[in-house]
Coordinates of C-alpha atoms in Angstrom, one line a residue:
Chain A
X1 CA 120.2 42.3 -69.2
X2 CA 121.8 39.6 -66.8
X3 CA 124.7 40.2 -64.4
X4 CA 126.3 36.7 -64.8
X5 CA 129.4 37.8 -62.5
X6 CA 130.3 40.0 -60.3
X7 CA 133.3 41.3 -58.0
X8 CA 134.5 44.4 -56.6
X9 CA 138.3 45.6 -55.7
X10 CA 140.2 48.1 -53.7
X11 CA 142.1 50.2 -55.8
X12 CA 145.0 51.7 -53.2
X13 CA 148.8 51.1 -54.2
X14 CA 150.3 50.9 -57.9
X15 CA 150.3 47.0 -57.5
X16 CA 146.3 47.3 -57.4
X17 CA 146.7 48.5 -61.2
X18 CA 148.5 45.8 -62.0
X19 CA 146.3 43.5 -60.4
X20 CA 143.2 45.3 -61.6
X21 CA 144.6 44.6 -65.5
X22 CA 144.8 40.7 -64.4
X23 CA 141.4 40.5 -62.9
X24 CA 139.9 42.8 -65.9
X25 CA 141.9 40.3 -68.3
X26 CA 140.7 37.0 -66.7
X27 CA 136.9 38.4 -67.2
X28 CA 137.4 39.3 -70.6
X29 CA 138.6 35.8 -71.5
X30 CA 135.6 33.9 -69.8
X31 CA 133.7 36.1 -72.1
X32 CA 135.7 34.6 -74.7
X33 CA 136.3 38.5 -75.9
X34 CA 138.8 38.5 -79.2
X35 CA 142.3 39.0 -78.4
X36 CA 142.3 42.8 -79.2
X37 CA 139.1 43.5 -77.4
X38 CA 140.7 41.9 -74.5
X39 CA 143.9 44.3 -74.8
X40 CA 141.6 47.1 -75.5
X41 CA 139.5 46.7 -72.4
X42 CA 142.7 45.9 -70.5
X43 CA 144.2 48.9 -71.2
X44 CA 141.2 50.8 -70.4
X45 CA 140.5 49.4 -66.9
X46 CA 144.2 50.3 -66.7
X47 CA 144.0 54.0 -66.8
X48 CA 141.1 54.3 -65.1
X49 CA 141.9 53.0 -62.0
X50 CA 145.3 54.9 -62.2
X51 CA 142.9 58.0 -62.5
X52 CA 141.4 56.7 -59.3
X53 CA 144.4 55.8 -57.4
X54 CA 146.2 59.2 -58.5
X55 CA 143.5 61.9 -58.6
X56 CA 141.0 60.4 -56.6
X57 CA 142.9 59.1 -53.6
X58 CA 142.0 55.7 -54.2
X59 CA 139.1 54.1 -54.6
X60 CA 137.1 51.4 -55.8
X61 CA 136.0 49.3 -58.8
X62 CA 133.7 46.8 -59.5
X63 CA 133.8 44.5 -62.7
X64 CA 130.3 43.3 -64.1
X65 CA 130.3 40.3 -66.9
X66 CA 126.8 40.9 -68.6
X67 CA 124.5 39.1 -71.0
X68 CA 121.9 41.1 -72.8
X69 CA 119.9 39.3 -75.6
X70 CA 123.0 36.8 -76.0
X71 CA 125.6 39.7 -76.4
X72 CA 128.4 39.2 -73.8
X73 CA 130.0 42.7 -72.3
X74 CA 132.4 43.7 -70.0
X75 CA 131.1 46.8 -67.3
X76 CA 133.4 48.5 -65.3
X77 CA 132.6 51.3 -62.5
X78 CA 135.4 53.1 -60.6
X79 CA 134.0 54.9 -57.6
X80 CA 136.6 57.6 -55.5
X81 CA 135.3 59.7 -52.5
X82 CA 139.0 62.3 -54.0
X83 CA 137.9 66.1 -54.9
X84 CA 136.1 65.1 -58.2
X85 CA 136.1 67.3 -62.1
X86 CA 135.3 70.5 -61.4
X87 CA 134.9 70.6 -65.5
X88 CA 134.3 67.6 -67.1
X89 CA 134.1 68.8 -70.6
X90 CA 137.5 69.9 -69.9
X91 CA 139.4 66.7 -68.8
X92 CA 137.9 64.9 -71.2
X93 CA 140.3 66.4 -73.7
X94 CA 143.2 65.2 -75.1
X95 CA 146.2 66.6 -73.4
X96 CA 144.6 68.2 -70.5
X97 CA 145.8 67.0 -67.6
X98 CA 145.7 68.1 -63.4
X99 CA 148.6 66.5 -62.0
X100 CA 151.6 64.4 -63.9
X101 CA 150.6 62.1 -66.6
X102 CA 149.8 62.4 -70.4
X103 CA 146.0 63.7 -70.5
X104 CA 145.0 60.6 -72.2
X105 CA 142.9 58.4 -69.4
X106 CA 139.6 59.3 -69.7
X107 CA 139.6 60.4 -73.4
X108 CA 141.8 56.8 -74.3
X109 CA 139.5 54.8 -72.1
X110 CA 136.2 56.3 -73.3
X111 CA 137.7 55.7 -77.4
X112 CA 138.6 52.0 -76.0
X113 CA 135.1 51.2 -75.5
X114 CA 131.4 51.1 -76.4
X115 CA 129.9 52.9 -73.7
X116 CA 131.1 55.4 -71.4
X117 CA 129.2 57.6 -68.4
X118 CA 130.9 60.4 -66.1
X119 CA 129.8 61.8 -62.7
X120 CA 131.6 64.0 -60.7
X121 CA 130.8 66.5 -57.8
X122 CA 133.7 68.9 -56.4
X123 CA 134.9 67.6 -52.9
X124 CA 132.2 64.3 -53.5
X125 CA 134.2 62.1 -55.8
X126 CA 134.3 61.0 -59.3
X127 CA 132.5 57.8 -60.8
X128 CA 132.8 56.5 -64.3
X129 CA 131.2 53.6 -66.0
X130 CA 132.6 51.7 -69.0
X131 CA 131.4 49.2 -71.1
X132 CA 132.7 47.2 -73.9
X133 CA 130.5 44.6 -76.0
X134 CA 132.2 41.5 -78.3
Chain B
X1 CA 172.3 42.5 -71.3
X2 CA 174.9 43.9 -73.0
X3 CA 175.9 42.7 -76.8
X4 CA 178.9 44.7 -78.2
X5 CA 178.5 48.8 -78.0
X6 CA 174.0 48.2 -77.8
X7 CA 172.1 47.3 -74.4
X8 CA 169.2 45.1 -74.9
X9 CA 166.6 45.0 -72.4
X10 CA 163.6 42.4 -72.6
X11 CA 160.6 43.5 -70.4
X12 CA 159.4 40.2 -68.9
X13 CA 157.0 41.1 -66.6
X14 CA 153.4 43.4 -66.1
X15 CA 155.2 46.3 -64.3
X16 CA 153.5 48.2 -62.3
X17 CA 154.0 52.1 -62.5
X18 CA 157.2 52.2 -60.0
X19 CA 159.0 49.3 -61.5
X20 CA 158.8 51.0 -65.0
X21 CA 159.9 54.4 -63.5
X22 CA 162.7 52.0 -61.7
X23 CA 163.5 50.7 -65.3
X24 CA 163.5 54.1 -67.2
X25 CA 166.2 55.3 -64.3
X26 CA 168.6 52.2 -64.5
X27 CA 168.5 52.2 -68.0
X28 CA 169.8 55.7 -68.4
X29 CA 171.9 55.2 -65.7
X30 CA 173.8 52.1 -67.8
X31 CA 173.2 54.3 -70.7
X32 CA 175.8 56.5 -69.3
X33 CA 177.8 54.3 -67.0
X34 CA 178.5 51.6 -70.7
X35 CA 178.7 54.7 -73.5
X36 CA 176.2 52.5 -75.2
X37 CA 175.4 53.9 -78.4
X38 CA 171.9 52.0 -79.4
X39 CA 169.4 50.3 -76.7
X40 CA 167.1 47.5 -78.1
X41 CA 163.6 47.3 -75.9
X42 CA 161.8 44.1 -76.4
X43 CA 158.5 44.3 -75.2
X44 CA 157.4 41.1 -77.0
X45 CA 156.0 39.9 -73.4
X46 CA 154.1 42.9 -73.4
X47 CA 150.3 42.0 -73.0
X48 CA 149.5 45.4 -72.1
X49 CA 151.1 49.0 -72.8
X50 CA 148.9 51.7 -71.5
X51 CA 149.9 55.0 -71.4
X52 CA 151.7 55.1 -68.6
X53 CA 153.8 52.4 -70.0
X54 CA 154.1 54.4 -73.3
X55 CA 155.1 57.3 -72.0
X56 CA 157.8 55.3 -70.4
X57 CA 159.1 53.8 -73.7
X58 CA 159.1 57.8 -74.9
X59 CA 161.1 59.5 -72.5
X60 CA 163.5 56.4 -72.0
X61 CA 163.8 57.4 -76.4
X62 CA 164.1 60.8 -75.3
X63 CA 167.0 60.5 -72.7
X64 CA 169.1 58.6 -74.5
X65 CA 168.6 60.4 -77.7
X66 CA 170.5 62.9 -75.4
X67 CA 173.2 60.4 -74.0
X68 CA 173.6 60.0 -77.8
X69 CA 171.9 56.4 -78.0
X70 CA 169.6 55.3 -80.2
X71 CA 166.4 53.4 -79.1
X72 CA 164.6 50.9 -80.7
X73 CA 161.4 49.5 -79.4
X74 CA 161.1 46.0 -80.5
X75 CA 158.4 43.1 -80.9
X76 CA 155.2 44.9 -79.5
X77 CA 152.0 42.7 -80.1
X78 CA 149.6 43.6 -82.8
X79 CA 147.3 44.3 -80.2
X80 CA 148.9 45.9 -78.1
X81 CA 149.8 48.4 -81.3
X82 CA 146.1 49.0 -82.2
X83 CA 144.9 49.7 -78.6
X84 CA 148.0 52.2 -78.2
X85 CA 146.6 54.0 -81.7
X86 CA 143.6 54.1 -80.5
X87 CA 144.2 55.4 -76.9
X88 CA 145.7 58.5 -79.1
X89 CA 149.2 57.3 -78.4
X90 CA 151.5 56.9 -81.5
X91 CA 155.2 57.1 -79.9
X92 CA 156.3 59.0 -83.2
X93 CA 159.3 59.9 -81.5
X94 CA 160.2 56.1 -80.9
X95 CA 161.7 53.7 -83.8
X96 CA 160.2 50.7 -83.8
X97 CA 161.0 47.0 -85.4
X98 CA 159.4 43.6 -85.8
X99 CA 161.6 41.8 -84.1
X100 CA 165.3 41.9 -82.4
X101 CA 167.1 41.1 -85.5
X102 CA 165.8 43.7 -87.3
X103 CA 166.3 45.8 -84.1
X104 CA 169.8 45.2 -84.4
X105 CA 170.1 46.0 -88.2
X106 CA 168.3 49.0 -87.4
X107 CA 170.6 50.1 -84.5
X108 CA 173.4 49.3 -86.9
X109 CA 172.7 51.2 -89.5
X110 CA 172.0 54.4 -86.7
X111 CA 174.7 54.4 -85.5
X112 CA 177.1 54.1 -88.6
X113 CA 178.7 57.3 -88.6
X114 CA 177.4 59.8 -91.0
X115 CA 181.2 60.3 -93.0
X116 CA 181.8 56.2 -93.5
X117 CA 181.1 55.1 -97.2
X118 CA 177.6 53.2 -96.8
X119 CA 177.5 49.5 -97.5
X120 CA 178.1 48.7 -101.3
X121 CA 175.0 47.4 -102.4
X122 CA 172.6 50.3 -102.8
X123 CA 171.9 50.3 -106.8
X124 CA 173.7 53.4 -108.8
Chain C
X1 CA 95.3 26.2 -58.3
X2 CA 97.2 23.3 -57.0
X3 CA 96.4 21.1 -59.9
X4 CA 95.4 23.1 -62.6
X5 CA 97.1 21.8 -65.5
X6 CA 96.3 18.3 -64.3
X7 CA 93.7 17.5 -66.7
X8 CA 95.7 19.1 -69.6
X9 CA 98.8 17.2 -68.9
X10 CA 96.5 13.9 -68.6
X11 CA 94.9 14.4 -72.0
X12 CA 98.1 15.1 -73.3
X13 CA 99.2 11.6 -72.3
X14 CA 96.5 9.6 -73.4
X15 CA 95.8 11.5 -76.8
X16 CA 99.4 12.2 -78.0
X17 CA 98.7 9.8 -80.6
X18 CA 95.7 11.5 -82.2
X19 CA 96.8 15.2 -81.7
X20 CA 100.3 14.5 -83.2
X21 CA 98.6 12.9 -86.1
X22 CA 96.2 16.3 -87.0
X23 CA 99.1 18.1 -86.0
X24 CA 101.3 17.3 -88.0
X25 CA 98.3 17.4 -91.5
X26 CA 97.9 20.9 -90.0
X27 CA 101.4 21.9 -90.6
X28 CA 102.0 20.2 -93.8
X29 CA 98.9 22.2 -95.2
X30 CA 100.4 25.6 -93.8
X31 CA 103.7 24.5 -95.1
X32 CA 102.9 23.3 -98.2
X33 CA 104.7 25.6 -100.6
X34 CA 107.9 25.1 -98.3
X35 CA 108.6 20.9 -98.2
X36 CA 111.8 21.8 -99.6
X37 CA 112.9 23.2 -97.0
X38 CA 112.3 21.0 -93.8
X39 CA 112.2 17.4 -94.4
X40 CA 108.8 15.8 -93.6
X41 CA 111.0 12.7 -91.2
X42 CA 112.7 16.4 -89.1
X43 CA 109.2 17.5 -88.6
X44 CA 107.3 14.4 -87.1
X45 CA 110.4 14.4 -84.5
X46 CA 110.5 17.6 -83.4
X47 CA 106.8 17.7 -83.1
X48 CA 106.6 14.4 -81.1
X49 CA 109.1 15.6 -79.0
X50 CA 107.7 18.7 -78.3
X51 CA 104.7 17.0 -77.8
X52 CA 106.1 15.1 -75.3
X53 CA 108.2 17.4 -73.3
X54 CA 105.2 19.7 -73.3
X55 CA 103.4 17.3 -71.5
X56 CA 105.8 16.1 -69.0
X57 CA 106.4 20.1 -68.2
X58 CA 102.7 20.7 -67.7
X59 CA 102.5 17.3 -65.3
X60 CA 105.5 18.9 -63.4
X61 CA 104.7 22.7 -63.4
X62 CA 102.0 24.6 -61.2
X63 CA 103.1 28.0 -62.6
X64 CA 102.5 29.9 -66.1
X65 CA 105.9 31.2 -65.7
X66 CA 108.2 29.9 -68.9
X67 CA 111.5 30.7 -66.8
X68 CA 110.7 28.5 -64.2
X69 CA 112.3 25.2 -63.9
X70 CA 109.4 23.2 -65.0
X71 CA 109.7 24.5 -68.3
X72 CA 113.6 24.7 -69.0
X73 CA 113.4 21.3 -71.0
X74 CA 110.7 22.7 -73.0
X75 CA 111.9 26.2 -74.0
X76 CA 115.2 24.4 -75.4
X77 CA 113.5 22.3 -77.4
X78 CA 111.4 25.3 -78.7
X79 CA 114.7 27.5 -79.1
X80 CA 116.0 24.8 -81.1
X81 CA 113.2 24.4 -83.9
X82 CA 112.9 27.9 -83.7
X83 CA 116.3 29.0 -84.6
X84 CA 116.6 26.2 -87.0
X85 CA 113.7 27.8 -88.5
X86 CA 115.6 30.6 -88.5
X87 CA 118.6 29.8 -89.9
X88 CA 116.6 28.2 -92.6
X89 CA 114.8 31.3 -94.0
X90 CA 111.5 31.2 -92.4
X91 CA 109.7 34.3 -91.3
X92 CA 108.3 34.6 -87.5
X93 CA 105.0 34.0 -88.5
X94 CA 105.2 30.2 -90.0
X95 CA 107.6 29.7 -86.9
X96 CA 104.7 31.4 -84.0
X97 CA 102.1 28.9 -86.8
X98 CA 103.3 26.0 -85.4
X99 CA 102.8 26.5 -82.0
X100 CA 99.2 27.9 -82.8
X101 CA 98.3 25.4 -85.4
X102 CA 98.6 23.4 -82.0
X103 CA 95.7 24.7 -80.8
X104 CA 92.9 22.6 -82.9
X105 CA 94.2 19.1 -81.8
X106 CA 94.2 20.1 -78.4
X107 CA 91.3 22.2 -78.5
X108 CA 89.5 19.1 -80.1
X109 CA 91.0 16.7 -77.6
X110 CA 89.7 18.6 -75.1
X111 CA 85.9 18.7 -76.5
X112 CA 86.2 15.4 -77.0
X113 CA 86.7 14.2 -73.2
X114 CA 84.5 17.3 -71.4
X115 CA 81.9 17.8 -73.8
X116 CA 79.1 16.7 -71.0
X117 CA 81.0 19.2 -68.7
X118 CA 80.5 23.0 -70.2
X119 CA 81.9 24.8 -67.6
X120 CA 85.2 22.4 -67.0
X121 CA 85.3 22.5 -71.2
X122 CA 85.8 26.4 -71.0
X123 CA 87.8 26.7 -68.5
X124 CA 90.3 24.0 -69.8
X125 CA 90.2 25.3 -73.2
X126 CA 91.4 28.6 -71.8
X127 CA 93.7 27.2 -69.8
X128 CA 95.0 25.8 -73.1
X129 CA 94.8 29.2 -75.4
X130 CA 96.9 30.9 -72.5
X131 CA 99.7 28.4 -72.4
X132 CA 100.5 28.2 -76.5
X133 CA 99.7 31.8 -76.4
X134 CA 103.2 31.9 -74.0
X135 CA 104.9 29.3 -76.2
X136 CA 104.1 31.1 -79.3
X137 CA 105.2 34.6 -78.7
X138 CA 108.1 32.8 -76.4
X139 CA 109.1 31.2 -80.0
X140 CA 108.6 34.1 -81.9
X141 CA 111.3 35.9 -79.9
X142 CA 113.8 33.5 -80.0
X143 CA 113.3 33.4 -84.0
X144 CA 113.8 37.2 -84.0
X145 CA 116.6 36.5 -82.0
X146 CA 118.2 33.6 -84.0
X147 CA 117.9 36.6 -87.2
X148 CA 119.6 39.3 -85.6
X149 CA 122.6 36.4 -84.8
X150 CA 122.6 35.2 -88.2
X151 CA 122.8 38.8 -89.5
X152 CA 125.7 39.5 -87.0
X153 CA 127.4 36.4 -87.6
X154 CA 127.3 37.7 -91.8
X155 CA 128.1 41.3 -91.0
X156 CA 131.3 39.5 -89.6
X157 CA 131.7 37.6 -92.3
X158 CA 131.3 40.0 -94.6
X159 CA 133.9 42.0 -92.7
X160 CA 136.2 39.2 -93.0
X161 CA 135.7 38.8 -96.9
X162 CA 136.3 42.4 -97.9
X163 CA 140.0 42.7 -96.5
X164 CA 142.8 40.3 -97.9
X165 CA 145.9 40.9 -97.1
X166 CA 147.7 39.8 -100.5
X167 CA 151.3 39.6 -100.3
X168 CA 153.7 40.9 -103.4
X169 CA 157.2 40.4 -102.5
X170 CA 159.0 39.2 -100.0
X171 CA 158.6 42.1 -97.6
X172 CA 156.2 43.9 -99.3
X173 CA 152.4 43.5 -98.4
X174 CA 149.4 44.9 -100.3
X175 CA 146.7 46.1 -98.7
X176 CA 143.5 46.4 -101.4
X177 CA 140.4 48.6 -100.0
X178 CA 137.1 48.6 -101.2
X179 CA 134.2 50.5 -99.8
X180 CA 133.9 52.6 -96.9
X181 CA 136.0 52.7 -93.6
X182 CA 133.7 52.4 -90.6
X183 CA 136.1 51.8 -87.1
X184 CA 134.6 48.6 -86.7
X185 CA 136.4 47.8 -90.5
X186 CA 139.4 49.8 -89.5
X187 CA 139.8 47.2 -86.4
X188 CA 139.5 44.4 -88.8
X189 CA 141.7 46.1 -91.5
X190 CA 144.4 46.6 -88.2
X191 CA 144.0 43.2 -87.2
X192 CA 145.0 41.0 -90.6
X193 CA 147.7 43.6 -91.5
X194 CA 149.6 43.7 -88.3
X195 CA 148.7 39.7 -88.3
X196 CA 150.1 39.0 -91.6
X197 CA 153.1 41.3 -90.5
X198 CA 154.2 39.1 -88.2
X199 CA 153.8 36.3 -90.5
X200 CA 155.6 37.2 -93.0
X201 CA 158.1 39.4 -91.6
X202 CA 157.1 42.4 -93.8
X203 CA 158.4 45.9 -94.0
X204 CA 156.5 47.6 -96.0
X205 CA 152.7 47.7 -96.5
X206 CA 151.1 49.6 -99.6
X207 CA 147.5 50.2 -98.9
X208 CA 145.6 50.9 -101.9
X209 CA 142.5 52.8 -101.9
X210 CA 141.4 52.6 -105.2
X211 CA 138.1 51.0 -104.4
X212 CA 137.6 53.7 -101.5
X213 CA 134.9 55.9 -103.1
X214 CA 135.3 59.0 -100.7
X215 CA 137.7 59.7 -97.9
X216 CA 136.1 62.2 -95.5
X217 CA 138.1 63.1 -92.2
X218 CA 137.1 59.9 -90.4
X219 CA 138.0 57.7 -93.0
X220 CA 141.5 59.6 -93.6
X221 CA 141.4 59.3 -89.5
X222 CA 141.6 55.9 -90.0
X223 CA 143.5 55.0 -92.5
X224 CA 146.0 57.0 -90.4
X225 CA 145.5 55.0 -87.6
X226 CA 146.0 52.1 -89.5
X227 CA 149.7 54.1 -90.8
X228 CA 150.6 54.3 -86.9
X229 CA 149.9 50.8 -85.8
X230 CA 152.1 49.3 -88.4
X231 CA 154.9 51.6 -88.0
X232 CA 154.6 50.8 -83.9
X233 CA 154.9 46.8 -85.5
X234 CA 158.2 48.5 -87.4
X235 CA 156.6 48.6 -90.9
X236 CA 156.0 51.9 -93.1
X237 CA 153.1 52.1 -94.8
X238 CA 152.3 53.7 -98.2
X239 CA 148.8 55.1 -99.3
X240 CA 148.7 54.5 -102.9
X241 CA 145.3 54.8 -105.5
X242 CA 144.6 58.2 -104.7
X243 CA 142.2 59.7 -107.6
X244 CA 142.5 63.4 -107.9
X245 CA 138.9 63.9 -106.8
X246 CA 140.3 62.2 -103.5
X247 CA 143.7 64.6 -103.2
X248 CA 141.5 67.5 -103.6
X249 CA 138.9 66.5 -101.0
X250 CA 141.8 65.8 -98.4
X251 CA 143.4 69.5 -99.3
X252 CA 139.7 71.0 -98.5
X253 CA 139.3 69.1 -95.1
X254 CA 142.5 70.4 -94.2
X255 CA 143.4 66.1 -93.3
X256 CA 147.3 66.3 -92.8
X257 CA 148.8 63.1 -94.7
X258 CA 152.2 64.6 -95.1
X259 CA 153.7 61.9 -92.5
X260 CA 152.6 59.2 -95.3
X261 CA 154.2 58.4 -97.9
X262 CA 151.1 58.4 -100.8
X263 CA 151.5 57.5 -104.5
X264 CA 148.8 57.8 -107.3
X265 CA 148.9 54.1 -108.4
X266 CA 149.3 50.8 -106.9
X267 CA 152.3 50.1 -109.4
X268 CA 154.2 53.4 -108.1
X269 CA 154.2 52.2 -104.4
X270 CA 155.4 49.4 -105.5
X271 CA 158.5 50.7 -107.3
X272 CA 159.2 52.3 -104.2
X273 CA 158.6 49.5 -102.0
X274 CA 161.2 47.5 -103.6
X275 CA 163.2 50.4 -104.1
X276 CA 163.6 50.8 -100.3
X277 CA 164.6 46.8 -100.6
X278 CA 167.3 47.6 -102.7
X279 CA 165.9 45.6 -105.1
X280 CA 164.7 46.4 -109.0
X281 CA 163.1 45.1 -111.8
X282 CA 165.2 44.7 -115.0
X283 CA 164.1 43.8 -118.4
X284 CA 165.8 40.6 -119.5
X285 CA 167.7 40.5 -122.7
X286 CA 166.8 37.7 -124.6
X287 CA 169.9 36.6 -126.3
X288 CA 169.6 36.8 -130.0
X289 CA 169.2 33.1 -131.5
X290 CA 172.0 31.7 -131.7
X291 CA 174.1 30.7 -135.7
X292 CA 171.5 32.7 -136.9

């Protein structure tokens, strides 16, 4: 598996979001990724770095354009240092939600792509890994 | 933009989460200020509609269902529908329509009041 | 180590001629049941120029390593022929025989120029054996890897083929399933209905599942996906074609499809499809001859 590009943000104000969606969606067109995988993906990196920004305190996320055996993918990890999942089973549900919005970040974002890895530590921070192959 | 008794409100750009918070407040606000009765959303420009955004689009239904307006949610992106099915988002208690015209037929019809004779070319 | 492919590049050179020529009788005896397939003009080029750029990367290359530079020219060539071969049907091991029916020429060349020299003779010729050892298992990767794209690229296009979008009245779209509902069909499925309602303006989509031989709770799962994407575009979808065997197995998995509207037949969603046009269809009257 080859890293063909690479590049890291700050995720600290609501305009990060919004800028993270625009540097998600400019990677998922040089992989030439169909339109609805790009939306998909999109969408994904979108909730997750709100999770970030509003549970975690902030944080980071780097965006990863892979090859592996000529399949092109998309890798996204967001990294906060914020008080982490004290039960991950749990806010992995639908509708389960610690602070204001629906419940559906990390349960959308892990049916909007391929692959999807959690780690979280009380008072450490949270990490979560995504992936989506065209 | 107001057009007769509806509002209609084309989303132009990616919002971020305090513009559409802004958005949902001004609207009902000129919900209430105009007596609208029906408010059209185009979201055609819409690339992206996460939850967040969604959830906007629901309660902006929701509060003007109670201001006595009905909302209509207009021109969202084949795309942009299947991710929002399959993020587990399915706005049920939003109408929807292809595009603004049939918005506005849709709007027209909701808002014709239940007591006036219907239009007179349903078969008998 | 310096120049230890010096002698192999060198005989390269000066017996391209001859090894090409017993090269190319050992392939068309291994290939003999296949001329069809490869015309005999397609091999003597690709062979010379393999040949050739094999020499030049041996002359410019220190190192066994096939990702290195020296080699790049080389390993497209070989990717080429190999996923041609690919593409054409032929199994790994007449692709890897090429690059080892390589070996006698060579091997023979070799002999030929050190055969007073026994020690140099052996140590060339393994120096040889390693490096189309590389190039052959090299080659038979890249074939594997031209299969596995050809057999993607036909899952796809098999995907494509199983889900037309037919359109029955203005407004009305049909939707026609056969076989199973896996999410990566349900995308597809999503895709060309919500496409072609945009295209064609349509209200109403009946999707038949006739051809759907069992709808467990995924597949109802996704068919009511499907339902809430299209009514998100503005069009109501019916579920029509659903065989009693089908209503009963939905009733046990306790799948909730009261939010669709579902009709036994094809021809019954239809009625209502148009119904909800406001339009109908009427028998004509012929007139009776006329002066009769």
């Amino acid at each position: 598996m080859a890293t063909l590009r690479s590049e890291i943000a700050g995720i600290v104000t609501s305009e990060d979001i919004v800028r993270v969606r625009h540097m998600v969606r400019d990677a998922a067109v040089r992989l030439s990724f169909s339109l609805v995988d790009q939306t998909k993906i999109v969408t994904a990196a979108s909730e997750l770095a709100r999770n970030t920004l509003e549970y975690g305190g902030g944080g980071t996320v780097r965006i990863d354009e892979l090859a592996d055996h000529g399949r092109l993918g998309l890798q996204l990890i967001f990294e906060d240092r914020g008080p982490g999942i004290a039960d991950l089973n749990q806010a992995m549900q639908d509708g389960f939600t610690s602070g204001s919005g629906l419940g559906l970040g990390l349960g959308g974002a892990k049916r909007l792509c391929n692959e999807f890895e959690i780690q979280s530590k009380p008072g450490e921070g949270t990490r979560v890994r995504v992936a989506r192959w065209k | 933009m107001k057009l007769g008794e509806f509002l209609l409100v084309s989303i132009q750009v990616d919002m971020h989460d305090k513009l559409a918070l802004a958005l949902q407040q001004d609207l009902t606000d000129r919900i209430a200020a105009t007596g609208a009765r029906g408010v059209l959303m185009d979201i055609s420009a819409l690339e992206v509609v996460d939850s967040f955004i969604g959830r906007m689009l629901a309660n902006t239904a929701a509060m003007s269902r109670v201001l006595d307006a009905t909302t209509v949610v207009v021109g969202m992106r084949p795309a942009v529908a299947i991710t929002l099915v399959e993020l587990g988002l399915s706005l049920n208690g939003v109408r929807t329509a292809l595009d603004v015209e049939r918005g506005m037929q849709l709007l027209r019809a909701a808002v014709r009041q239940p007591w006036e004779e219907p239009d007179g070319d349903t078969p008998v | 180590m310096a120049d230890k492919y010096r002698f192999l590049s060198e005989l390269l050179r000066k017996e391209e001629a001859a090894i090409l020529d017993k090269w190319l009788e050992l392939q068309q005896v291994a290939l003999a049941g296949r001329r069809d397939q490869v015309s005999v003009k397609d091999d003597v080029e690709t062979s010379r120029s393999f040949l050739h750029g094999f020499g030049k990367a041996l002359a410019a290359t220190r190192e066994l390593d096939l990702s290195s530079s020296g080699w790049a020219d080389l390993r497209q060539t070989l990717e080429q022929i190999a996923i041609t071969r690919a593409t054409r049907g032929f199994g790994p091991l007449e692709t890897a025989m090429l690059i080892f029916s390589l070996k006698q020429p060579v091997f023979e060349a070799i002999r030929r120029s050190l055969s007073s020299k026994p020690e140099e003779l052996a140590s060339e010729i393994w120096n040889a054996t390693e490096i189309l050892d590389r190039l052959g298992l090299f080659v038979t990767e890249v074939h594997q890897k031209g299969r596995e794209e050809l057999i993607r690229k036909q899952q796809q296009e098999m995907l494509e083929l199983s889900t037309p979008v037919v359109r029955l009245w203005e407004g009305v779209l049909a939707l026609p399933l056969i076989g199973t509902l896996d999410s990566a069909r349900t995308q597809v499925v999503m895709e060309s209905l919500l496409h072609q309602i945009v295209s064609t303006g349509a209200s109403i989509a009946i999707i038949d599942i006739t051809g759907v031989p069992t709808v467990d709770t995924l597949v109802a799962q996704h068919l009511l996906k499907t339902v809430a994407a299209a009514r998100l575009m503005g069009a109501d979808c019916i579920i029509s074609g659903i065989r009693p065997q089908i209503a009963q197995t939905i009733v046990h998995l306790g799948v909730e499809l009261t939010a669709v509207i579902t009709k036994a037949t094809l021809a019954d969603a239809f009625a209502i499809a148009l119904q909800r046009q406001n339009l109908a269809v009427v028998r004509v009257q012929k007139n009776p001859p006329a002066a009769g």
